[in-house]
């Protein structure tokens, strides 16, 4: 049936929406409260009767006084089946323009007959368009779209969200959380596994990750043995995904949706399956309510609901799901898809957001609400120190702590259960000031928020941790003392997406702890999957431990982003040093590794390493002039491997680096070489912590933490903690340095250690299972945990 015959404009419904908007603006207590209520109706939504309703915030049309008669809802319907699994296809779309009604800065339309997408079918696409005085057409995309099969820069798909959420497989989990009266408040977990979806499984999608957890759940339910490749996912009470929202697209193209041969009644579109490489933090704000299509095997956002259900239905203790959201800035590409009212000027990441604008504030919170309704138990807020606004009266830049509080106050509703999720903030203020590492308290948000269960990333978790350098642990001792006294609401641990990346950028010429391994790769791997550091985090320190999957799998990691045309070469210059830490000759020569770089002429690791030595220096001395860089690279003697260098071929090398490193970072490359002793130890440690939730608490007056003196070339921490039932937990942890002489850990002069009945509960690899007590020699990265029950 032709689109014009299938679609009907429901003028009465559209008028009712517009009048309701006007009424809200007139009667609400504040403009912000009005915009919050209005935001619930923005985007494309379909009800059970098939009425599709559309709302857009269009202050730019109000500014230009564009009348309703020149504003239309654009509907695009594929004339042939559209396969979201194909890499490329040319599809002819029928096009229909439907009237809208503008009320000040909002525009509405309602239609019947549109096809709404679901798990089994692709729906119709839509956008808002308007016509100027010269009959030129302009398109406004929907920032609150719930399905974006071709990314945030393309028309959205109308999606039946209510049906998707109603069909979720974890309704019983949510029903068990329901409370009478006030919404349930979800609190902290015992530990967290941080996951980057594209490198977490060989499949690299949410569906692939879901299958992994479903397989593990089946094996757990059957009591089947788990190998190291299974164990690294187990023992965690929560999974935190790196951001899964749509990110930037290729700066220099091609776009995933490119139109040609367009008329008023149809258009041919060249469609590419989104295939960008990104770590998730290069967001454009638009599309934050839905899922990055790159992560969707099926192209259906249902995959995120499926993952939530698989985690919540895990046998034994259900696993919770935490979303990592990035609302502190927008990449400059956000300017392509959002109106200027969203922005408050440029910053080091791209654009500041106009948090003080009531509509912007309301829309951001609505995006958050819709996203968390996929089924998240918690929210981690990236870069909370970046939420700022300019106080014109005082002429100062202020942190918008009121907005952060608003984020934590949002009430969710999943499967009929109303709740407020657990909130975690990354906030290193006064970062980026030069003295931030010294002056940051990591408690700014905790102290500003009303909720006692608000958490922050602690100082051992924030970006710049290098535990493979000698004296690191003793140098951080003052921060460790802070953890003991005020770390109960901190996320702890030294391995995450930022710390591992920063570690690969450290010069190997620094004072490296060579006791961690025989090669740089071994040293880096053991530094961030270190049994002693795990013991410190899980037994000695308060807070909630978090591990990064790539570190636990001893896989590689880096800053992966292949969309950057302007600064891509500069980013690779900054990342080039990671080659020394993460890639040896053997790894490089494996046929499936670094295929793109090899095709460009870097046949050996030595070829690439020589290029990576020249590039950073030339980026600096030329002030990043690609023409000069290329000219100088071409004059080296002997000549460099690779292509003849031009600005364009330099960009090709940068793109190849990003794509090859992204593939190399997939944990599938390292699972077969995991040490079963280390994996089993780490899992036992996680179980130990989960059985003692009181270890999250700050130290009490009877608790002890110190290091053995005299140092004599080593750092050995000792910790004695007391549980509410009287149980004592004693740990001795060799963090770095020379091995000890033969000594008895239970005979140290530590108040409270005296007496008997100590049982050895945990031993790091290298200490035999037969060890129960008595003298031993401890080496770098060895640790022991003893427990003693309460006196009878």
Coordinates of N, CA and C in Angstrom, one line a residue, residues 281 283 285 325-330 344-356 364 380-390 397-401 403-404 407 425-433 444-445 462 498:
X281 N 33.3 6.9 24.9 CA 33.2 8.2 25.6 C 33.1 9.3 24.7
X283 N 30.8 10.8 22.9 CA 29.3 10.9 22.6 C 28.9 12.2 22.0
X285 N 25.6 13.3 22.7 CA 24.4 13.6 23.5 C 23.2 13.1 22.8
X325 N 27.3 6.6 32.0 CA 26.7 7.7 31.2 C 27.6 8.9 31.1
X326 N 27.6 9.5 29.9 CA 28.5 10.7 29.7 C 27.7 11.9 29.3
X327 N 27.4 12.7 30.3 CA 26.6 13.9 30.1 C 27.4 15.2 30.4
X328 N 28.7 15.0 30.7 CA 29.5 16.2 31.0 C 30.0 17.0 29.9
X329 N 29.8 16.5 28.7 CA 30.2 17.3 27.5 C 29.6 16.6 26.2
X330 N 29.8 17.2 25.1 CA 29.5 16.6 23.8 C 30.7 16.8 22.9
X344 N 26.9 25.5 25.5 CA 27.3 26.7 26.3 C 28.7 27.1 25.9
X345 N 29.2 26.6 24.8 CA 30.6 27.0 24.4 C 31.5 25.8 24.4
X346 N 32.7 26.0 23.7 CA 33.7 24.9 23.6 C 34.4 24.6 24.9
X347 N 34.9 23.4 24.9 CA 35.8 23.0 26.0 C 36.9 22.0 25.5
X348 N 37.6 21.4 26.3 CA 38.7 20.5 25.9 C 38.3 19.3 25.2
X349 N 37.0 18.9 25.4 CA 36.5 17.7 24.8 C 35.6 18.0 23.5
X350 N 35.2 19.2 23.4 CA 34.3 19.6 22.3 C 33.4 20.7 22.8
X351 N 32.2 20.4 23.4 CA 31.3 21.4 23.7 C 30.8 21.2 25.1
X352 N 30.7 22.4 25.9 CA 29.9 22.4 27.1 C 28.5 22.4 26.8
X353 N 27.7 21.8 27.8 CA 26.2 21.8 27.6 C 25.6 22.9 28.5
X354 N 24.5 23.4 28.0 CA 23.8 24.5 28.7 C 22.9 24.0 29.8
X355 N 23.5 23.5 30.9 CA 22.7 22.9 32.0 C 21.7 23.9 32.6
X356 N 22.0 25.2 32.5 CA 21.1 26.1 33.1 C 19.8 26.4 32.3
X364 N 18.0 16.3 29.1 CA 19.1 15.4 29.5 C 18.6 14.4 30.6
X380 N 26.8 5.0 36.7 CA 28.1 5.6 36.9 C 28.2 6.9 36.0
X381 N 28.4 8.0 36.6 CA 28.4 9.3 35.9 C 29.9 9.7 35.6
X382 N 30.2 9.7 34.3 CA 31.6 10.0 33.8 C 31.9 11.5 34.0
X383 N 33.0 11.8 34.5 CA 33.5 13.2 34.6 C 32.6 14.2 35.3
X384 N 32.1 13.9 36.5 CA 31.2 14.8 37.1 C 31.8 16.2 37.4
X385 N 33.1 16.3 37.4 CA 33.7 17.6 37.6 C 33.5 18.5 36.4
X386 N 33.0 17.9 35.2 CA 32.9 18.7 34.0 C 31.5 19.3 33.9
X387 N 30.6 19.0 34.8 CA 29.2 19.6 34.8 C 29.4 21.0 35.5
X388 N 29.5 22.0 34.6 CA 29.7 23.4 35.1 C 28.8 24.4 34.4
X389 N 28.7 25.5 35.0 CA 28.0 26.6 34.3 C 28.7 27.9 34.7
X390 N 28.5 28.9 33.9 CA 29.1 30.2 34.1 C 28.1 31.1 35.0
X397 N 33.2 30.3 37.2 CA 32.6 29.0 36.7 C 32.3 28.1 37.9
X398 N 31.1 27.6 38.0 CA 30.7 26.8 39.1 C 30.4 25.4 38.7
X399 N 30.6 24.5 39.7 CA 30.1 23.1 39.5 C 28.6 23.0 39.7
X400 N 28.0 22.3 38.8 CA 26.5 22.2 38.9 C 26.1 21.0 39.7
X401 N 26.4 21.1 41.0 CA 26.0 20.0 42.0 C 24.5 19.8 42.1
X403 N 22.5 19.9 39.6 CA 22.1 19.0 38.5 C 22.5 17.5 38.8
X404 N 23.7 17.4 39.4 CA 24.1 16.0 39.8 C 23.1 15.4 40.8
X407 N 20.2 14.2 38.9 CA 20.4 12.9 38.3 C 20.1 11.7 39.2
X425 N 29.8 8.5 41.0 CA 30.3 9.6 40.3 C 31.8 9.5 40.2
X426 N 32.3 9.8 39.0 CA 33.7 10.0 38.8 C 33.9 11.5 38.9
X427 N 34.6 11.9 39.9 CA 34.8 13.4 40.1 C 36.2 13.6 40.7
X428 N 37.1 14.2 39.9 CA 38.4 14.5 40.4 C 38.7 16.0 40.6
X429 N 37.6 16.7 40.8 CA 37.8 18.2 41.0 C 38.8 18.4 42.0
X430 N 39.7 19.4 41.8 CA 39.7 20.4 40.9 C 40.4 20.1 39.5
X431 N 40.5 18.8 39.1 CA 40.9 18.5 37.8 C 40.2 19.3 36.8
X432 N 40.8 19.9 35.7 CA 42.2 19.6 35.3 C 43.2 20.6 35.8
X433 N 43.0 21.2 36.9 CA 44.1 22.1 37.5 C 45.3 21.3 37.7
X444 N 33.8 15.3 46.9 CA 33.0 16.5 46.6 C 31.5 16.2 46.4
X445 N 31.2 15.2 45.6 CA 29.8 14.8 45.3 C 29.2 14.1 46.5
X462 N 41.2 6.5 40.2 CA 41.2 7.6 39.2 C 42.4 7.5 38.3
X498 N 40.7 3.7 32.2 CA 41.6 4.8 32.2 C 43.0 4.5 32.7

